[in-house]
Short mmCIF file of C-alpha atoms in Angstrom, two decimals:
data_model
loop_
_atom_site.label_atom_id
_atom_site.label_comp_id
_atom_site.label_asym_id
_atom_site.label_seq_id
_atom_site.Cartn_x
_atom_site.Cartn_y
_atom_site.Cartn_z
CA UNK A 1270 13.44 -13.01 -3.34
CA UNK A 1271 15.72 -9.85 -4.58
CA UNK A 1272 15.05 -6.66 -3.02
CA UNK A 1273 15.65 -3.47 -5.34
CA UNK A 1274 19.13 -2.83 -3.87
CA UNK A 1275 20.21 -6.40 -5.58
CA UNK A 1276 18.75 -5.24 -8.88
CA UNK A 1277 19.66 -1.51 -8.08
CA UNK A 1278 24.01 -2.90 -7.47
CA UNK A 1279 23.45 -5.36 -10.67
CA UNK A 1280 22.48 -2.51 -12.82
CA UNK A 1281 24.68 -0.20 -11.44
CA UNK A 1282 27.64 -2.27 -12.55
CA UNK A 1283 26.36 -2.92 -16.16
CA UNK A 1284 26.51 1.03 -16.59
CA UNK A 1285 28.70 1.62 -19.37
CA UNK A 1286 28.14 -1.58 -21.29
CA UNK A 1287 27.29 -0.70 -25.04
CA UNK A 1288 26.46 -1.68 -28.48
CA UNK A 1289 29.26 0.18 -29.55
CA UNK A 1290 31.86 -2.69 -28.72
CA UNK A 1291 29.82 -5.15 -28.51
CA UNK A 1292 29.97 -5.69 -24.24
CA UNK A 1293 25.93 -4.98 -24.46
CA UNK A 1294 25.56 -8.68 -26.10
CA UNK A 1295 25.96 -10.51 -22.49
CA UNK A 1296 22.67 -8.37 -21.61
CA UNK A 1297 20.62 -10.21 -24.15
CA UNK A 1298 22.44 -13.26 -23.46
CA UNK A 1299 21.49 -13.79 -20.04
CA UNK A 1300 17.96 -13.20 -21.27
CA UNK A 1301 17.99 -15.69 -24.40
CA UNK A 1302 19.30 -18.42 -22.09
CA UNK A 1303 16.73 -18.50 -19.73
CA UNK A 1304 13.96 -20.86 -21.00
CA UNK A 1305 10.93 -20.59 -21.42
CA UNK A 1306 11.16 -17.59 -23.86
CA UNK A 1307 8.60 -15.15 -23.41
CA UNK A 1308 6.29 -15.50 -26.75
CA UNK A 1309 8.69 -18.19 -28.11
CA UNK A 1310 11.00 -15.35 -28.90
CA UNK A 1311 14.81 -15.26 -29.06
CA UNK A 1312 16.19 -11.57 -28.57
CA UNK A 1313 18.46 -10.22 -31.68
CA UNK A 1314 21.91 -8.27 -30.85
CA UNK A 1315 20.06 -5.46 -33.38
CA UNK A 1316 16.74 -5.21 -31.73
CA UNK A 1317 15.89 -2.76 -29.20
CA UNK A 1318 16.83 -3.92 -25.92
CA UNK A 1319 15.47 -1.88 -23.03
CA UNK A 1320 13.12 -4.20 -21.49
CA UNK A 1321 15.89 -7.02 -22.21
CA UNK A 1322 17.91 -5.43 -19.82
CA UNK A 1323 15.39 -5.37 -17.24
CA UNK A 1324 14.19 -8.78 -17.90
CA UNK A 1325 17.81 -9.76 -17.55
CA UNK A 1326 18.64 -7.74 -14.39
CA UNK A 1327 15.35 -10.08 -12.50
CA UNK A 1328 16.62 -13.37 -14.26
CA UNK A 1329 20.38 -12.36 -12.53
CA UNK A 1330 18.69 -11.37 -8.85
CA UNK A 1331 16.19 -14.11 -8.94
CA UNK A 1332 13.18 -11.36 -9.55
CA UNK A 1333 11.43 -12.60 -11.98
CA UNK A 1334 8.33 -13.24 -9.83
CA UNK A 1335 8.19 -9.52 -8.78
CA UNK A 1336 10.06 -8.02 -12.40
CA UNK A 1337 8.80 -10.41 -15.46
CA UNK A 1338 10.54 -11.62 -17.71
CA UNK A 1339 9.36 -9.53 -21.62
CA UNK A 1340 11.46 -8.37 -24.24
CA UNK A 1341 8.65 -5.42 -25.35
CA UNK A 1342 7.54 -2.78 -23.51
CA UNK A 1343 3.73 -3.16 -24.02
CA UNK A 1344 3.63 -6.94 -23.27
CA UNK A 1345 6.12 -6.25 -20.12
CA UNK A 1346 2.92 -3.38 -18.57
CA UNK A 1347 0.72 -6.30 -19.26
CA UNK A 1348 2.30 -8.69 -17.10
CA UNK A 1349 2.67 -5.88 -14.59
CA UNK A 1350 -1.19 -5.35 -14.71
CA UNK A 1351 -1.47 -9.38 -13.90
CA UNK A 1352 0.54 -9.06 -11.02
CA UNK A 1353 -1.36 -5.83 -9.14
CA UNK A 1354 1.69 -4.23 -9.40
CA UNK A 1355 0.94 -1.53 -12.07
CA UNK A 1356 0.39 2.29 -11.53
CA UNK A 1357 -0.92 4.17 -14.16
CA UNK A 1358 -0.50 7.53 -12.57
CA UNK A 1359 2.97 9.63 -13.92
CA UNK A 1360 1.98 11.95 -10.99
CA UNK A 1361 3.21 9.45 -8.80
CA UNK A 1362 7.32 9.83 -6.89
CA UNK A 1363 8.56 6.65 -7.10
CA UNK A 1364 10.29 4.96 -4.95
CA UNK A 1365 14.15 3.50 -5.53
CA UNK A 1366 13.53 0.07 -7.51
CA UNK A 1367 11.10 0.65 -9.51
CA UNK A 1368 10.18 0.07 -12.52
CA UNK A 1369 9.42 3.27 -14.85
CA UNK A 1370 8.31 2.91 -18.48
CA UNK A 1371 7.95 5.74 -20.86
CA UNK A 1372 6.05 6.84 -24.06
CA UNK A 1373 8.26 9.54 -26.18
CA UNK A 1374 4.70 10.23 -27.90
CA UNK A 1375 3.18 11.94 -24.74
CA UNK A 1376 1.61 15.40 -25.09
CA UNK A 1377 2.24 15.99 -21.68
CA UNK A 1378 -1.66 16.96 -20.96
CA UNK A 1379 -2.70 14.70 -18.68
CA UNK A 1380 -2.04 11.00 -17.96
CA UNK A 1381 -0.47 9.45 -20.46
CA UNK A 1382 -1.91 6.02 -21.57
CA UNK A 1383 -0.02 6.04 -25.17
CA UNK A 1384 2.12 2.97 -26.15
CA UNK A 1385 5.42 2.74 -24.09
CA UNK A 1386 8.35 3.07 -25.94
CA UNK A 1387 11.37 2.77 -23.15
CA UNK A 1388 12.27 1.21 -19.60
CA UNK A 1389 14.28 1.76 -16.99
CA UNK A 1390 15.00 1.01 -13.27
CA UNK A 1391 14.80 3.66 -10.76
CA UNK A 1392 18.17 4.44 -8.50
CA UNK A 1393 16.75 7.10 -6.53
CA UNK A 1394 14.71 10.70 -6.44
CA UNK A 1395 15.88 13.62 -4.66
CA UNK A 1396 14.38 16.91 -4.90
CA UNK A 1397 11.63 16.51 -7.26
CA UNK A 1398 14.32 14.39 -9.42
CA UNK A 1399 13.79 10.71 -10.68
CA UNK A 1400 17.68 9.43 -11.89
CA UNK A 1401 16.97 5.92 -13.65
CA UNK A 1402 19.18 3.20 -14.95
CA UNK A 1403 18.60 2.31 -18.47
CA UNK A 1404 19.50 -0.44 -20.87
CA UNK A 1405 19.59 0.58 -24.47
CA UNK A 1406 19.88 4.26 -23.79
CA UNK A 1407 21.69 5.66 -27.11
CA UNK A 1408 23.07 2.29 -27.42
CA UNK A 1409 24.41 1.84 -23.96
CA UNK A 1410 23.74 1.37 -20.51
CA UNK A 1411 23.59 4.92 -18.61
CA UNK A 1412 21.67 7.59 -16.52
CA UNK A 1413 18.58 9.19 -17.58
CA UNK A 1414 17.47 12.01 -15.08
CA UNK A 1415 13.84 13.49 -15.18
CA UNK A 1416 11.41 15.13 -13.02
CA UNK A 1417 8.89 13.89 -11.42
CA UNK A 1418 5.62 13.58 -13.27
CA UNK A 1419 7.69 14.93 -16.03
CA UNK A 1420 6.70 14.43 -19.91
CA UNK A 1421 7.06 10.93 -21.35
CA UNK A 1422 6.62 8.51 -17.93
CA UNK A 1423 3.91 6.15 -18.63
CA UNK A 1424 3.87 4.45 -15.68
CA UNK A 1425 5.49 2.61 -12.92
#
C-alpha cells in the first residue's frame, strides 16, 4: 500500500507538465489504461482533468484502495464517503497527503457543502498555510497555496 510520501514524490515530479505542449496527455493516459473505467468512461485530452490526475497519481503508487479511481469531482467525494474516509469540515488542518477538493462557488459563511469544482493533493501546511499539488491548474500541473479553512475547500 502507498503512503502519501509515494504519491506526494510522484506528484511532485509531474509539476510542470501542461496542456500547453501537450506533456499533460501521459496524465490522462495512465488513467484511460487502467481498466475497468470508472462509469464506462474514457477521459478526453480537452476535458477537465483535475481528479484525472489524482486518479492517476493512486493507479502509479498502487493507491487506489485508499485514493479511488474518478475522473469528476462529485462522483470522486462519493467514493470517499464509501470508504469512511471523508471530512466534511473546511475547518479542519490537514495533514500532508491528503486529499482536498474545492467548490469556487463558496460564500465563505459557513461549511461549504456546494458542488466541488477542483482537486488537489496536499504537500504540506506550515503556519496556518495549506500548499497543494494540482493537476489541471490553469492548464498545468503546479502549486496552489491557501489558508487553512480558507474560502473554496470543500472538504478533505
Amino acid at each position: 500500500m502507498a503512503r502519501a510520501s509515494e504519491l506526494l514524490a510522484l506528484a511532485k515530479s509531474w509539476i510542470g507538465k501542461k496542456e500547453s505542449d501537450g506533456s499533460f496527455k501521459m496524465i490522462i493516459d495512465i488513467y484511460n489504461n487502467d481498466k475497468p473505467l470508472p462509469r464506462g468512461y474514457k477521459v478526453k485530452y480537452t476535458d477537465e482533468w483535475c481528479a484525472t490526475f489524482i486518479s492517476a497519481l493512486a493507479i502509479k503508487c498502487n493507491a487506489k484502495a485508499i485514493v479511488p479511481k474518478e475522473c469528476g469531482c462529485g462522483e470522486m467525494i462519493k467514493l470517499f464517503q464509501k470508504l469512511g474516509c471523508w471530512v466534511e469540515d473546511e475547518s479542519v488542518t490537514p495533514k500532508e497527503g491528503w486529499i482536498i477538493l474545492y467548490d469556487w462557488d463558496d460564500n465563505g459563511k459557513g461549511n461549504n457543502t456546494g458542488w466541488p469544482e477542483h482537486v488537489g493533493l496536499v504537500e504540506k501546511v506550515v503556519g496556518g498555510k495549506i500548499t497543494i499539488i494540482e493537476g489541471n491548474y490553469n492548464g498545468a500541473v503546479k502549486r496552489r497555496t491557501i489558508a487553512v479553512n480558507g474560502k473554496n475547500i470543500r472538504g478533505y
